[in-house]
mmCIF file of C-alpha atoms in Angstrom:
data_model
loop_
_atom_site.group_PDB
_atom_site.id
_atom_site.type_symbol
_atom_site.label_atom_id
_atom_site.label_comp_id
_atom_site.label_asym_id
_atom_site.label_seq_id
_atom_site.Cartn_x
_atom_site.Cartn_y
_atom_site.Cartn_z
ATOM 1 C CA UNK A 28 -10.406 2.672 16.580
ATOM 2 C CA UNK A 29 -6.876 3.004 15.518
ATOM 3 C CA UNK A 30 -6.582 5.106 11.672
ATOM 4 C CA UNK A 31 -4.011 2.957 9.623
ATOM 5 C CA UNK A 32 -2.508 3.106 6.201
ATOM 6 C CA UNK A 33 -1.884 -0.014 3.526
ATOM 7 C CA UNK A 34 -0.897 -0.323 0.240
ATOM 8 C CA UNK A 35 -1.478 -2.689 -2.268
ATOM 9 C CA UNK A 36 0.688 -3.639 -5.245
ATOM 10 C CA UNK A 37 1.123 -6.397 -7.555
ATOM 11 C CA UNK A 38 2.120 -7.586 -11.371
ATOM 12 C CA UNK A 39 1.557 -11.178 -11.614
ATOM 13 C CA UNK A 40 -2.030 -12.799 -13.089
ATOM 14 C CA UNK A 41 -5.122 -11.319 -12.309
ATOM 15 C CA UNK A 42 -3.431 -8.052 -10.074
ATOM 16 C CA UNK A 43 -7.539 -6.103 -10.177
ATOM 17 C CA UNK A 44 -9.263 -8.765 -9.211
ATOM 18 C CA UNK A 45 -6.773 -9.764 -6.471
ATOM 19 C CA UNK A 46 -7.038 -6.436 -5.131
ATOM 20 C CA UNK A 47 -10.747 -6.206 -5.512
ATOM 21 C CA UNK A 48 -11.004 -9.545 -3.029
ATOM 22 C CA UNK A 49 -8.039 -8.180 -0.853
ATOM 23 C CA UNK A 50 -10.080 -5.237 -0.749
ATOM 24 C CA UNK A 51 -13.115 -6.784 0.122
ATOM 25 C CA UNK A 52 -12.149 -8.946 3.000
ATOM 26 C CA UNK A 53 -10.139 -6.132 4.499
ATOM 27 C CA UNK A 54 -13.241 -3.860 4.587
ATOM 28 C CA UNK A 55 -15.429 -7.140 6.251
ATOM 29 C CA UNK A 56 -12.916 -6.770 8.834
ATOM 30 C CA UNK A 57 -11.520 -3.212 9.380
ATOM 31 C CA UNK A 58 -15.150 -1.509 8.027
ATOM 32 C CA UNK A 59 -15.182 1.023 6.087
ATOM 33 C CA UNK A 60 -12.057 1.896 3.652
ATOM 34 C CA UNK A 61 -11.244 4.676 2.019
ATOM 35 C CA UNK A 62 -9.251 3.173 -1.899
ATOM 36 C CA UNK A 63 -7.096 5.565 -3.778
ATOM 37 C CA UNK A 64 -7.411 4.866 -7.791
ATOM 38 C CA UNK A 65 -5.378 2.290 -9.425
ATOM 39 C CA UNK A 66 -1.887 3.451 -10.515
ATOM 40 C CA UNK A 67 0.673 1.914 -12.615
ATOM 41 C CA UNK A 68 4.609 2.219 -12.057
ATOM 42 C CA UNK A 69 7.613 0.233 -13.478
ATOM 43 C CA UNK A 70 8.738 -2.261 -11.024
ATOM 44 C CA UNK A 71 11.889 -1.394 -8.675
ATOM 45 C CA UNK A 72 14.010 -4.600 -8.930
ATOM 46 C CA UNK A 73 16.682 -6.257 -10.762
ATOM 47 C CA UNK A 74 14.624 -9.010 -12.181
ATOM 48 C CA UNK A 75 13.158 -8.272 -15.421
ATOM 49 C CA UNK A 76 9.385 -8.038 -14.924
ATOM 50 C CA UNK A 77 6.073 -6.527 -15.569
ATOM 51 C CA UNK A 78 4.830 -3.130 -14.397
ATOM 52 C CA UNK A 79 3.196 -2.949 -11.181
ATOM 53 C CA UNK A 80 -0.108 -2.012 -10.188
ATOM 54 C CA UNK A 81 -0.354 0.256 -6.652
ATOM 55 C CA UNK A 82 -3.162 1.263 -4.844
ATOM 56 C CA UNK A 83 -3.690 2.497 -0.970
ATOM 57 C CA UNK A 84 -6.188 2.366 1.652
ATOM 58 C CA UNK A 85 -7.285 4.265 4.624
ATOM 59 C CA UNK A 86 -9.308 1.982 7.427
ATOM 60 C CA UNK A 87 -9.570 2.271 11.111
ATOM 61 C CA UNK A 88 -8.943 -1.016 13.359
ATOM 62 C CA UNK A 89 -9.345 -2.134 16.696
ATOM 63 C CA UNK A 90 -6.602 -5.085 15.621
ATOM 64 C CA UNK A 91 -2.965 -4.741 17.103
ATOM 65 C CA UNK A 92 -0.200 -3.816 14.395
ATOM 66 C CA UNK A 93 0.939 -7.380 14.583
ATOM 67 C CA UNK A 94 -2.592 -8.853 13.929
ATOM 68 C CA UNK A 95 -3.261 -6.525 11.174
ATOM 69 C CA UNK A 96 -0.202 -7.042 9.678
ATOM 70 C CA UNK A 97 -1.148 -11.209 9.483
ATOM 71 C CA UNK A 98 -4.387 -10.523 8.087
ATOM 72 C CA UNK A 99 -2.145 -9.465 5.366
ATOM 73 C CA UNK A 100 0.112 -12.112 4.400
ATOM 74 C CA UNK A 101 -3.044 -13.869 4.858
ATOM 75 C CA UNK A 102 -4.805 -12.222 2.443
ATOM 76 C CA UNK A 103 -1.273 -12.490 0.112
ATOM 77 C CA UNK A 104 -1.130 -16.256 0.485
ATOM 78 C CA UNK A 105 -4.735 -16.845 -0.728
ATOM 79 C CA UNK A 106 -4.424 -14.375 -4.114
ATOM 80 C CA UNK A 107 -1.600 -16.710 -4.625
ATOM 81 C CA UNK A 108 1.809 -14.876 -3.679
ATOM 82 C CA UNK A 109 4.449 -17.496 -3.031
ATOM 83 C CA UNK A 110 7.555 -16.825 -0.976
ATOM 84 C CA UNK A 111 10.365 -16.658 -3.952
ATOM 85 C CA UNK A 112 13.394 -14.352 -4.925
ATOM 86 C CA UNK A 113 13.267 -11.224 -3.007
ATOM 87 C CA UNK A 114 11.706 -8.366 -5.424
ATOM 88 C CA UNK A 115 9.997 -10.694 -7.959
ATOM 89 C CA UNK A 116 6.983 -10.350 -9.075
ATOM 90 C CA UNK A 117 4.270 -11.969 -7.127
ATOM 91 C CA UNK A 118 -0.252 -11.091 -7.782
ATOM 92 C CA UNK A 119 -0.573 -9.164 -4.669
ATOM 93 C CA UNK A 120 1.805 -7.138 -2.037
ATOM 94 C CA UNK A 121 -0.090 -5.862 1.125
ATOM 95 C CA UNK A 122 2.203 -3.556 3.212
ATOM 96 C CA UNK A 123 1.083 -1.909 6.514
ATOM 97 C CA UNK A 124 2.568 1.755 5.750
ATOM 98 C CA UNK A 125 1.340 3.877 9.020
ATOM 99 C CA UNK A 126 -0.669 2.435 12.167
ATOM 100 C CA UNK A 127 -1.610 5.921 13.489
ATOM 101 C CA UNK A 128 1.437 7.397 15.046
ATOM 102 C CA UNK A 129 3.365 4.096 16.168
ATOM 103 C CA UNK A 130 6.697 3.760 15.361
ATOM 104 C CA UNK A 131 8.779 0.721 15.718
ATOM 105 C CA UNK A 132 11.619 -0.514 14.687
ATOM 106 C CA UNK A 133 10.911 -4.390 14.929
ATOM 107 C CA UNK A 134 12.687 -5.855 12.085
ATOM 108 C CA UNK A 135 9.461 -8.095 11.881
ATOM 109 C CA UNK A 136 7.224 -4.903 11.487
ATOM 110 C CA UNK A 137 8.536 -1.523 10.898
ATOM 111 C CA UNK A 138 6.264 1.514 11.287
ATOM 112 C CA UNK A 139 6.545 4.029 9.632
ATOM 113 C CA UNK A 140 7.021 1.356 6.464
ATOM 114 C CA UNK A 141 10.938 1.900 6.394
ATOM 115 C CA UNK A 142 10.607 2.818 2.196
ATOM 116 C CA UNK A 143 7.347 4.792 2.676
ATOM 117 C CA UNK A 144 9.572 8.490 1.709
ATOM 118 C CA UNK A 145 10.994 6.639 -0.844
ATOM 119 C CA UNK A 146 8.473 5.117 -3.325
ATOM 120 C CA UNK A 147 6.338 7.624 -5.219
ATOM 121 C CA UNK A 148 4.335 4.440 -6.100
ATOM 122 C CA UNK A 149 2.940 4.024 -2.724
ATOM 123 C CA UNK A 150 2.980 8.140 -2.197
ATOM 124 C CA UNK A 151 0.983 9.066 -4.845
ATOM 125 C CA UNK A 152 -2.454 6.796 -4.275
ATOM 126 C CA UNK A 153 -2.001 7.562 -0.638
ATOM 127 C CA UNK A 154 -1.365 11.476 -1.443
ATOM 128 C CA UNK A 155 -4.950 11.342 -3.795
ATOM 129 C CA UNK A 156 -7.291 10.264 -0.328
ATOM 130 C CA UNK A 157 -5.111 11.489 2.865
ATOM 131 C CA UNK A 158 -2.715 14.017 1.584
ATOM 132 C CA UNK A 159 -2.545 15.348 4.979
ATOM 133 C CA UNK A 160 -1.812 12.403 6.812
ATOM 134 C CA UNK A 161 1.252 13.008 8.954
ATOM 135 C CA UNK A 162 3.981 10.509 9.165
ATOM 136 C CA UNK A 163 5.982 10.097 12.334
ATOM 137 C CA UNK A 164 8.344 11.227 13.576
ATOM 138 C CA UNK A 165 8.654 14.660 12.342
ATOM 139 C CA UNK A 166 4.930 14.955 11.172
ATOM 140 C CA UNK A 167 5.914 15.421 7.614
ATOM 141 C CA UNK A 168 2.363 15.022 5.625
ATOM 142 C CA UNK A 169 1.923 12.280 2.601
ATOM 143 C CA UNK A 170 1.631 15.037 0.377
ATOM 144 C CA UNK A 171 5.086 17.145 1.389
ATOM 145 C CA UNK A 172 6.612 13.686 1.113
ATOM 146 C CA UNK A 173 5.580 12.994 -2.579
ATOM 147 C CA UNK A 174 6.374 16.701 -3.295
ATOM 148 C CA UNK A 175 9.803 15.882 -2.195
ATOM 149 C CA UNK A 176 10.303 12.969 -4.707
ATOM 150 C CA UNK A 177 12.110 13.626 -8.042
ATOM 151 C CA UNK A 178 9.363 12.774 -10.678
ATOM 152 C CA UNK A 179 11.153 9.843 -12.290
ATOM 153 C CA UNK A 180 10.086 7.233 -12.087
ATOM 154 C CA UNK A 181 6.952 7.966 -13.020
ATOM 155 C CA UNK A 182 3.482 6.490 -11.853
ATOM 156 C CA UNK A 183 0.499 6.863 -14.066
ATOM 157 C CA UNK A 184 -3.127 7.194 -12.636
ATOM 158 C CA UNK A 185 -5.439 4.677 -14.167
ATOM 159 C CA UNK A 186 -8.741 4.296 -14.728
ATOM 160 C CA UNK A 187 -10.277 1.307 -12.429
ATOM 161 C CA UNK A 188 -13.937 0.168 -12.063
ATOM 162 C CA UNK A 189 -13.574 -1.677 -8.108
ATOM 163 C CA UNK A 190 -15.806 -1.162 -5.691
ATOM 164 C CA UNK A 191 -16.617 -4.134 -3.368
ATOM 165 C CA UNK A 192 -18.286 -3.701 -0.743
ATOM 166 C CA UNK A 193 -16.879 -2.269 2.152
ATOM 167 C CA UNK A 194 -15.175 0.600 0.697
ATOM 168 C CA UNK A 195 -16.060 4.131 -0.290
ATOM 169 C CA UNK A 196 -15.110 6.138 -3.239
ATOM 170 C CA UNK A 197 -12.158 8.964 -2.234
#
């Protein structure tokens, strides 16, 4: 069983409840998932548009990168994402952040996510349930990453009542 990392954003309709069924069907198939809280963070784009919702999961999988990463846009497709202007807003955003230490540099899936050091909106729910989580190539943990981040923008920890089935409290 492979450990991976995903996170989950979105700011169009229904964002909880699209990540409550995202959530859901990734636990019927990956097992049990560890879900940061819900977080909210202004959307980094030039199109006008809501705030975001972020989240992040923890999961072990026997399914290669590639698979995974399908399940995915899967998942995506059916919460009703449609392909559109790059950076707009869209109900739910599945990335694949880490797949243990793999790193690859596949234009069609890059591990470590290429923006992972980057986005305190991903950093943060991932720091809150595996802040020592190293990220190749240097082994730098989640939580020296986020540390690293200047504090603006900033991304508020919400309160959020999910819990299907599947997953475990952090």
């Amino acid at each position: 069983m492979t450990p991976v990392a995903l996170a989950l954003g979105g700011n169009a309709g229904l964002v909880e409840a699209a990540f409550d069924l995202a959530l859901g069907q990734l636990g019927a198939v990956l097992g049990r998932l560890r879900v940061a809280s819900l977080y909210r963070s202004r959307a980094v784009s030039p199109i006008a548009q809501p705030d975001y919702l972020n989240t992040a999961a923890i999961a072990r999988t026997t399914l290669s990168p590639e698979d995974l990463l399908g399940f995915a846009k899967a998942l995506e497709l059916a919460a009703g994402r449609r392909r559109g202007r790059r950076l707009g807003p869209r109900p739910l955003d599945i990335d694949l952040l880490l797949y243990d230490g793999l790193r690859s540099d596949d234009p069609a899936l890059t591990l470590p996510h290429p923006r992972l050091a980057e986005r305190r909106f991903v950093l943060a729910p991932l720091a809150e349930i595996a802040p020592d989580l190293p990220v190749p190539p240097a082994g730098i943990t989640i939580a020296e990453l986020l540390r690293r981040l200047p504090t603006e923008p900033p991304v508020e920890r919400l309160a959020w009542s999910h819990s299907p089935a599947g997953t475990a409290p952090h």
